[in-house]
Amino acid sequence: AQKVTQTQTSISVVEKTTVTMDCVYETRDSSYFLFWYKQTASGEIVFLIRQDSYKKENATVGHYSLNFQKPKSSIGLIITATQIEDSAVYFCAMRSSNTNKVVFGTGTRLQVLP
Amino acid sequence: GALVYQYPRRTICKSGTSMRMECQAVGFQATSVAWYRQSPQKTFELIALSTVNSAIKYEQNFTQEKFPISHPNLSFSSMTVLNAYLEDRGLYLCGARGQGYNNQAPLFGEGTRLSVL
């Protein structure tokens, strides 16, 4: 069975700094996708970025980037130049390529302070 | 762009009654729709997965008799919570995904928050 683990419950940073959120996953499948989402205070879940398991290059979208360490089954999310509006709960998730089922981690609450 | 709308945003129902929530995909064809419930602790529970041309698959602890789902076309899905009780409270989320390389991640709406009195 697949599993996604986020050990950091909550992180606080000062705005304009860089933050890294950790995520490790478990799967027996050789082909899979890794995702990061954020959930705003209203409950809305926003897709941020994705990493394909077969790609060695770390994905980057805007001020989000990933630190994909496949041998460690790790997919960290890096947010550079954080803004107050980045305050949210961030979820790591994965899906094997042969299924539509997505497994989520338990989330990391990020608070960006002025 | 591709969006998912979910409604109602909030609903309150009396214990033992039922309520229906809807999910609309805009800008893409939702070949796969997953319904989740998020607990107050933020944990996601997958209720069921509906894929076009396949039977709806319910996860353990969730049944069609309790959470009937309809996915009649590529832009719409609905789920009903029958005989809702306190343990059914939570944020219900619809995650929809289309086909193709660029559609690997499901998109979510804002969810339906269910309160039960």
PDB file of C-alpha atoms in Angstrom:
ATOM      1  CA  ALA A   1       0.000   0.000   0.000  1.00  0.00           C
ATOM      2  CA  GLN A   2       1.101   3.534  -0.638  1.00  0.00           C
ATOM      3  CA  LYS A   3       1.788   5.960   2.138  1.00  0.00           C
ATOM      4  CA  VAL A   4       2.736   9.628   2.345  1.00  0.00           C
ATOM      5  CA  THR A   5       4.278  11.053   5.508  1.00  0.00           C
ATOM      6  CA  GLN A   6       4.701  14.682   6.487  1.00  0.00           C
ATOM      7  CA  THR A   7       6.378  14.895   9.864  1.00  0.00           C
ATOM      8  CA  GLN A   8       6.315  18.661  10.226  1.00  0.00           C
ATOM      9  CA  THR A   9       3.024  19.684  11.758  1.00  0.00           C
ATOM     10  CA  SER A  10       3.620  23.412  11.726  1.00  0.00           C
ATOM     11  CA  ILE A  11       6.289  25.831  10.514  1.00  0.00           C
ATOM     12  CA  SER A  12       6.626  29.584  11.032  1.00  0.00           C
ATOM     13  CA  VAL A  13       8.890  31.766   8.933  1.00  0.00           C
ATOM     14  CA  VAL A  14       9.432  35.444   8.378  1.00  0.00           C
ATOM     15  CA  GLU A  15       8.263  36.748   5.034  1.00  0.00           C
ATOM     16  CA  LYS A  16      10.723  36.976   2.143  1.00  0.00           C
ATOM     17  CA  THR A  17      12.689  34.017   3.454  1.00  0.00           C
ATOM     18  CA  THR A  18      12.872  30.471   2.047  1.00  0.00           C
ATOM     19  CA  VAL A  19      11.091  27.530   3.624  1.00  0.00           C
ATOM     20  CA  THR A  20      11.354  23.803   2.972  1.00  0.00           C
ATOM     21  CA  MET A  21       8.612  21.342   3.814  1.00  0.00           C
ATOM     22  CA  ASP A  22       9.450  17.661   4.050  1.00  0.00           C
ATOM     23  CA  CYS A  23       7.618  14.685   2.635  1.00  0.00           C
ATOM     24  CA  VAL A  24       8.520  11.023   2.310  1.00  0.00           C
ATOM     25  CA  TYR A  25       6.502   8.413   0.514  1.00  0.00           C
ATOM     26  CA  GLU A  26       6.226   4.663   0.194  1.00  0.00           C
ATOM     27  CA  THR A  27       5.315   2.760  -2.921  1.00  0.00           C
ATOM     28  CA  ARG A  28       6.220  -0.441  -4.713  1.00  0.00           C
ATOM     29  CA  ASP A  29       5.359   0.990  -8.074  1.00  0.00           C
ATOM     30  CA  SER A  30       8.091   2.056 -10.449  1.00  0.00           C
ATOM     31  CA  SER A  31       6.092   4.823 -12.095  1.00  0.00           C
ATOM     32  CA  TYR A  32       4.268   7.423 -10.062  1.00  0.00           C
ATOM     33  CA  PHE A  33       3.498  11.102  -9.680  1.00  0.00           C
ATOM     34  CA  LEU A  34       4.129  13.292  -6.664  1.00  0.00           C
ATOM     35  CA  PHE A  35       2.090  16.404  -5.974  1.00  0.00           C
ATOM     36  CA  TRP A  36       1.973  19.317  -3.611  1.00  0.00           C
ATOM     37  CA  TYR A  37      -1.228  21.169  -2.834  1.00  0.00           C
ATOM     38  CA  LYS A  38      -2.068  23.970  -0.467  1.00  0.00           C
ATOM     39  CA  GLN A  39      -5.311  24.431   1.410  1.00  0.00           C
ATOM     40  CA  THR A  40      -6.355  27.984   2.141  1.00  0.00           C
ATOM     41  CA  ALA A  41      -8.315  29.180   5.146  1.00  0.00           C
ATOM     42  CA  SER A  42     -11.546  28.894   3.138  1.00  0.00           C
ATOM     43  CA  GLY A  43     -10.898  25.189   2.580  1.00  0.00           C
ATOM     44  CA  GLU A  44     -10.027  25.505  -1.076  1.00  0.00           C
ATOM     45  CA  ILE A  45      -7.336  23.076  -2.203  1.00  0.00           C
ATOM     46  CA  VAL A  46      -4.984  24.474  -4.817  1.00  0.00           C
ATOM     47  CA  PHE A  47      -2.658  22.339  -6.901  1.00  0.00           C
ATOM     48  CA  LEU A  48       0.872  23.742  -6.850  1.00  0.00           C
ATOM     49  CA  ILE A  49       3.430  21.514  -8.488  1.00  0.00           C
ATOM     50  CA  ARG A  50       4.118  17.963  -9.589  1.00  0.00           C
ATOM     51  CA  GLN A  51       7.122  15.666 -10.020  1.00  0.00           C
ATOM     52  CA  ASP A  52       7.114  12.653 -12.318  1.00  0.00           C
ATOM     53  CA  SER A  53       9.061   9.730 -10.866  1.00  0.00           C
ATOM     54  CA  TYR A  54      11.054   9.126 -14.034  1.00  0.00           C
ATOM     55  CA  LYS A  55      12.332  12.690 -14.240  1.00  0.00           C
ATOM     56  CA  LYS A  56      15.628  13.462 -12.557  1.00  0.00           C
ATOM     57  CA  GLU A  57      15.272  17.214 -12.874  1.00  0.00           C
ATOM     58  CA  ASN A  58      13.507  18.911  -9.981  1.00  0.00           C
ATOM     59  CA  ALA A  59      10.247  20.571 -10.971  1.00  0.00           C
ATOM     60  CA  THR A  60       9.918  24.345 -10.591  1.00  0.00           C
ATOM     61  CA  VAL A  61       6.818  26.518 -10.910  1.00  0.00           C
ATOM     62  CA  GLY A  62       7.061  30.170  -9.971  1.00  0.00           C
ATOM     63  CA  HIS A  63       8.445  30.428  -6.448  1.00  0.00           C
ATOM     64  CA  TYR A  64       7.767  26.750  -5.766  1.00  0.00           C
ATOM     65  CA  SER A  65      10.377  24.110  -6.419  1.00  0.00           C
ATOM     66  CA  LEU A  66      10.875  20.505  -5.447  1.00  0.00           C
ATOM     67  CA  ASN A  67      13.795  18.631  -3.977  1.00  0.00           C
ATOM     68  CA  PHE A  68      13.266  15.138  -5.366  1.00  0.00           C
ATOM     69  CA  GLN A  69      15.531  12.535  -3.811  1.00  0.00           C
ATOM     70  CA  LYS A  70      14.316   9.275  -5.270  1.00  0.00           C
ATOM     71  CA  PRO A  71      16.686   6.938  -3.394  1.00  0.00           C
ATOM     72  CA  LYS A  72      15.329   8.396  -0.158  1.00  0.00           C
ATOM     73  CA  SER A  73      11.708   8.437  -1.399  1.00  0.00           C
ATOM     74  CA  SER A  74      11.662  12.090  -0.522  1.00  0.00           C
ATOM     75  CA  ILE A  75       9.953  15.027  -2.206  1.00  0.00           C
ATOM     76  CA  GLY A  76      10.462  18.273  -0.357  1.00  0.00           C
ATOM     77  CA  LEU A  77       8.689  21.494  -1.302  1.00  0.00           C
ATOM     78  CA  ILE A  78      10.751  24.678  -1.326  1.00  0.00           C
ATOM     79  CA  ILE A  79       9.096  28.072  -1.309  1.00  0.00           C
ATOM     80  CA  THR A  80      11.395  30.987  -1.951  1.00  0.00           C
ATOM     81  CA  ALA A  81      10.664  34.617  -1.133  1.00  0.00           C
ATOM     82  CA  THR A  82       7.704  33.669   1.020  1.00  0.00           C
ATOM     83  CA  GLN A  83       4.762  36.035   1.277  1.00  0.00           C
ATOM     84  CA  ILE A  84       2.109  36.455   3.919  1.00  0.00           C
ATOM     85  CA  GLU A  85      -0.389  34.986   1.433  1.00  0.00           C
ATOM     86  CA  ASP A  86       1.584  31.730   1.393  1.00  0.00           C
ATOM     87  CA  SER A  87       0.232  30.990   4.858  1.00  0.00           C
ATOM     88  CA  ALA A  88      -1.809  27.808   4.435  1.00  0.00           C
ATOM     89  CA  VAL A  89      -1.726  24.067   5.041  1.00  0.00           C
ATOM     90  CA  TYR A  90       0.447  22.250   2.522  1.00  0.00           C
ATOM     91  CA  PHE A  91      -0.261  18.688   1.498  1.00  0.00           C
ATOM     92  CA  CYS A  92       2.027  16.231  -0.209  1.00  0.00           C
ATOM     93  CA  ALA A  93       0.324  13.544  -2.288  1.00  0.00           C
ATOM     94  CA  MET A  94       1.125  10.747  -4.690  1.00  0.00           C
ATOM     95  CA  ARG A  95      -0.519   8.648  -7.371  1.00  0.00           C
ATOM     96  CA  SER A  96       0.785   5.599  -9.163  1.00  0.00           C
ATOM     97  CA  SER A  97       0.583   5.903 -12.907  1.00  0.00           C
ATOM     98  CA  ASN A  98      -1.664   2.852 -13.167  1.00  0.00           C
ATOM     99  CA  THR A  99      -4.374   4.137 -10.843  1.00  0.00           C
ATOM    100  CA  ASN A 100      -6.535   7.203 -10.294  1.00  0.00           C
ATOM    101  CA  LYS A 101      -6.234   6.943  -6.529  1.00  0.00           C
ATOM    102  CA  VAL A 102      -4.334   9.767  -4.831  1.00  0.00           C
ATOM    103  CA  VAL A 103      -2.923   9.324  -1.345  1.00  0.00           C
ATOM    104  CA  PHE A 104      -2.379  12.421   0.796  1.00  0.00           C
ATOM    105  CA  GLY A 105      -0.119  13.231   3.690  1.00  0.00           C
ATOM    106  CA  THR A 106      -1.419  14.830   6.862  1.00  0.00           C
ATOM    107  CA  GLY A 107      -0.319  18.325   5.960  1.00  0.00           C
ATOM    108  CA  THR A 108       2.074  20.966   7.232  1.00  0.00           C
ATOM    109  CA  ARG A 109       0.715  24.282   8.415  1.00  0.00           C
ATOM    110  CA  LEU A 110       2.860  27.172   7.234  1.00  0.00           C
ATOM    111  CA  GLN A 111       2.600  30.549   8.868  1.00  0.00           C
ATOM    112  CA  VAL A 112       4.423  33.416   7.214  1.00  0.00           C
ATOM    113  CA  LEU A 113       4.972  36.296   9.587  1.00  0.00           C
ATOM    114  CA  PRO A 114       5.628  39.939   8.739  1.00  0.00           C
TER     115      PRO A 114
ATOM    116  CA  GLY B   1      -8.500  27.506 -17.377  1.00  0.00           C
ATOM    117  CA  ALA B   2      -9.537  24.279 -15.744  1.00  0.00           C
ATOM    118  CA  LEU B   3     -11.612  24.650 -12.594  1.00  0.00           C
ATOM    119  CA  VAL B   4     -13.742  22.567 -10.279  1.00  0.00           C
ATOM    120  CA  TYR B   5     -16.796  24.029  -8.619  1.00  0.00           C
ATOM    121  CA  GLN B   6     -18.431  22.359  -5.704  1.00  0.00           C
ATOM    122  CA  TYR B   7     -21.747  23.316  -4.103  1.00  0.00           C
ATOM    123  CA  PRO B   8     -23.166  23.985  -1.720  1.00  0.00           C
ATOM    124  CA  ARG B   9     -20.197  25.407   0.146  1.00  0.00           C
ATOM    125  CA  ARG B  10     -21.816  24.805   3.483  1.00  0.00           C
ATOM    126  CA  THR B  11     -24.807  22.830   4.559  1.00  0.00           C
ATOM    127  CA  ILE B  12     -26.486  21.927   7.804  1.00  0.00           C
ATOM    128  CA  CYS B  13     -28.806  19.004   8.125  1.00  0.00           C
ATOM    129  CA  LYS B  14     -30.694  17.364  10.922  1.00  0.00           C
ATOM    130  CA  SER B  15     -29.466  14.066  12.209  1.00  0.00           C
ATOM    131  CA  GLY B  16     -30.959  11.234  10.177  1.00  0.00           C
ATOM    132  CA  THR B  17     -31.659  13.320   7.091  1.00  0.00           C
ATOM    133  CA  SER B  18     -29.790  13.330   3.815  1.00  0.00           C
ATOM    134  CA  MET B  19     -28.019  15.917   1.777  1.00  0.00           C
ATOM    135  CA  ARG B  20     -26.661  16.037  -1.744  1.00  0.00           C
ATOM    136  CA  MET B  21     -23.523  17.787  -2.944  1.00  0.00           C
ATOM    137  CA  GLU B  22     -22.480  18.504  -6.487  1.00  0.00           C
ATOM    138  CA  CYS B  23     -19.229  18.861  -8.363  1.00  0.00           C
ATOM    139  CA  GLN B  24     -18.814  20.636 -11.680  1.00  0.00           C
ATOM    140  CA  ALA B  25     -15.709  20.468 -13.876  1.00  0.00           C
ATOM    141  CA  VAL B  26     -15.151  23.485 -16.093  1.00  0.00           C
ATOM    142  CA  GLY B  27     -12.604  23.708 -18.875  1.00  0.00           C
ATOM    143  CA  PHE B  28     -11.749  20.036 -18.984  1.00  0.00           C
ATOM    144  CA  GLN B  29     -13.363  16.631 -19.175  1.00  0.00           C
ATOM    145  CA  ALA B  30     -13.499  14.938 -15.799  1.00  0.00           C
ATOM    146  CA  THR B  31     -12.862  11.322 -16.708  1.00  0.00           C
ATOM    147  CA  SER B  32     -12.059  10.535 -13.098  1.00  0.00           C
ATOM    148  CA  VAL B  33     -13.746  11.960 -10.008  1.00  0.00           C
ATOM    149  CA  ALA B  34     -12.743  11.134  -6.455  1.00  0.00           C
ATOM    150  CA  TRP B  35     -14.772  12.063  -3.396  1.00  0.00           C
ATOM    151  CA  TYR B  36     -12.906  12.651  -0.143  1.00  0.00           C
ATOM    152  CA  ARG B  37     -13.837  13.595   3.361  1.00  0.00           C
ATOM    153  CA  GLN B  38     -11.425  15.688   5.349  1.00  0.00           C
ATOM    154  CA  SER B  39     -11.507  15.340   9.101  1.00  0.00           C
ATOM    155  CA  PRO B  40     -11.045  18.262  11.520  1.00  0.00           C
ATOM    156  CA  GLN B  41      -7.479  16.991  11.924  1.00  0.00           C
ATOM    157  CA  LYS B  42      -7.025  17.585   8.179  1.00  0.00           C
ATOM    158  CA  THR B  43      -6.721  13.902   7.310  1.00  0.00           C
ATOM    159  CA  PHE B  44      -8.071  12.957   3.885  1.00  0.00           C
ATOM    160  CA  GLU B  45     -10.278   9.888   3.639  1.00  0.00           C
ATOM    161  CA  LEU B  46     -11.024   8.627   0.154  1.00  0.00           C
ATOM    162  CA  ILE B  47     -14.696   7.708  -0.042  1.00  0.00           C
ATOM    163  CA  ALA B  48     -14.910   6.478  -3.618  1.00  0.00           C
ATOM    164  CA  LEU B  49     -13.398   6.811  -7.032  1.00  0.00           C
ATOM    165  CA  SER B  50     -15.485   7.138 -10.160  1.00  0.00           C
ATOM    166  CA  THR B  51     -13.928   6.642 -13.576  1.00  0.00           C
ATOM    167  CA  VAL B  52     -15.844   6.915 -16.804  1.00  0.00           C
ATOM    168  CA  ASN B  53     -16.770   3.515 -18.243  1.00  0.00           C
ATOM    169  CA  SER B  54     -15.895   1.791 -14.974  1.00  0.00           C
ATOM    170  CA  ALA B  55     -17.842   0.914 -11.874  1.00  0.00           C
ATOM    171  CA  ILE B  56     -17.556   3.289  -8.933  1.00  0.00           C
ATOM    172  CA  LYS B  57     -15.087   1.898  -6.399  1.00  0.00           C
ATOM    173  CA  TYR B  58     -15.775   2.527  -2.730  1.00  0.00           C
ATOM    174  CA  GLU B  59     -13.065   2.411  -0.116  1.00  0.00           C
ATOM    175  CA  GLN B  60     -13.295   0.315   2.995  1.00  0.00           C
ATOM    176  CA  ASN B  61     -15.666   1.834   5.539  1.00  0.00           C
ATOM    177  CA  PHE B  62     -17.654   3.613   2.840  1.00  0.00           C
ATOM    178  CA  THR B  63     -20.583   2.117   0.949  1.00  0.00           C
ATOM    179  CA  GLN B  64     -22.829   2.983  -1.931  1.00  0.00           C
ATOM    180  CA  GLU B  65     -25.793   2.565   0.388  1.00  0.00           C
ATOM    181  CA  LYS B  66     -24.523   5.407   2.544  1.00  0.00           C
ATOM    182  CA  PHE B  67     -22.776   7.597  -0.052  1.00  0.00           C
ATOM    183  CA  PRO B  68     -24.416   7.063  -3.447  1.00  0.00           C
ATOM    184  CA  ILE B  69     -22.487   8.749  -6.232  1.00  0.00           C
ATOM    185  CA  SER B  70     -23.527   9.747  -9.713  1.00  0.00           C
ATOM    186  CA  HIS B  71     -21.076  10.583 -12.514  1.00  0.00           C
ATOM    187  CA  PRO B  72     -23.386  10.892 -15.530  1.00  0.00           C
ATOM    188  CA  ASN B  73     -21.091  12.852 -17.823  1.00  0.00           C
ATOM    189  CA  LEU B  74     -17.612  14.313 -18.135  1.00  0.00           C
ATOM    190  CA  SER B  75     -18.428  17.560 -16.375  1.00  0.00           C
ATOM    191  CA  PHE B  76     -20.600  16.610 -13.429  1.00  0.00           C
ATOM    192  CA  SER B  77     -20.691  14.363 -10.395  1.00  0.00           C
ATOM    193  CA  SER B  78     -22.827  14.300  -7.285  1.00  0.00           C
ATOM    194  CA  MET B  79     -22.712  12.490  -3.990  1.00  0.00           C
ATOM    195  CA  THR B  80     -25.401  12.146  -1.359  1.00  0.00           C
ATOM    196  CA  VAL B  81     -24.824  11.540   2.318  1.00  0.00           C
ATOM    197  CA  LEU B  82     -27.783   9.424   3.409  1.00  0.00           C
ATOM    198  CA  ASN B  83     -29.001   9.392   7.003  1.00  0.00           C
ATOM    199  CA  ALA B  84     -26.311  11.782   8.150  1.00  0.00           C
ATOM    200  CA  TYR B  85     -25.138  11.599  11.732  1.00  0.00           C
ATOM    201  CA  LEU B  86     -22.557  13.418  13.794  1.00  0.00           C
ATOM    202  CA  GLU B  87     -19.723  11.207  12.578  1.00  0.00           C
ATOM    203  CA  ASP B  88     -20.450  12.306   9.012  1.00  0.00           C
ATOM    204  CA  ARG B  89     -19.481  15.887   9.744  1.00  0.00           C
ATOM    205  CA  GLY B  90     -16.556  17.276   7.841  1.00  0.00           C
ATOM    206  CA  LEU B  91     -15.386  18.875   4.635  1.00  0.00           C
ATOM    207  CA  TYR B  92     -16.308  16.847   1.580  1.00  0.00           C
ATOM    208  CA  LEU B  93     -14.046  17.370  -1.396  1.00  0.00           C
ATOM    209  CA  CYS B  94     -14.389  16.451  -5.012  1.00  0.00           C
ATOM    210  CA  GLY B  95     -11.169  15.905  -6.959  1.00  0.00           C
ATOM    211  CA  ALA B  96     -11.545  15.706 -10.718  1.00  0.00           C
ATOM    212  CA  ARG B  97      -8.976  14.741 -13.301  1.00  0.00           C
ATOM    213  CA  GLY B  98      -8.955  14.640 -17.071  1.00  0.00           C
ATOM    214  CA  GLN B  99      -6.928  12.517 -19.410  1.00  0.00           C
ATOM    215  CA  GLY B 100      -3.610  13.395 -20.924  1.00  0.00           C
ATOM    216  CA  TYR B 101      -0.089  14.073 -19.767  1.00  0.00           C
ATOM    217  CA  ASN B 102      -0.868  17.529 -18.381  1.00  0.00           C
ATOM    218  CA  ASN B 103      -3.757  16.261 -16.259  1.00  0.00           C
ATOM    219  CA  GLN B 104      -1.989  13.984 -13.822  1.00  0.00           C
ATOM    220  CA  ALA B 105      -3.040  15.871 -10.689  1.00  0.00           C
ATOM    221  CA  PRO B 106      -6.702  16.060  -9.698  1.00  0.00           C
ATOM    222  CA  LEU B 107      -8.143  19.528  -9.302  1.00  0.00           C
ATOM    223  CA  PHE B 108     -10.298  20.357  -6.334  1.00  0.00           C
ATOM    224  CA  GLY B 109     -13.034  22.765  -5.573  1.00  0.00           C
ATOM    225  CA  GLU B 110     -13.624  24.514  -2.279  1.00  0.00           C
ATOM    226  CA  GLY B 111     -15.494  21.586  -0.820  1.00  0.00           C
ATOM    227  CA  THR B 112     -18.833  21.203   0.913  1.00  0.00           C
ATOM    228  CA  ARG B 113     -18.731  21.582   4.665  1.00  0.00           C
ATOM    229  CA  LEU B 114     -21.352  19.416   6.295  1.00  0.00           C
ATOM    230  CA  SER B 115     -22.645  20.091   9.768  1.00  0.00           C
ATOM    231  CA  VAL B 116     -25.117  17.745  11.396  1.00  0.00           C
ATOM    232  CA  LEU B 117     -27.432  18.858  14.186  1.00  0.00           C
TER     233      LEU B 117
END
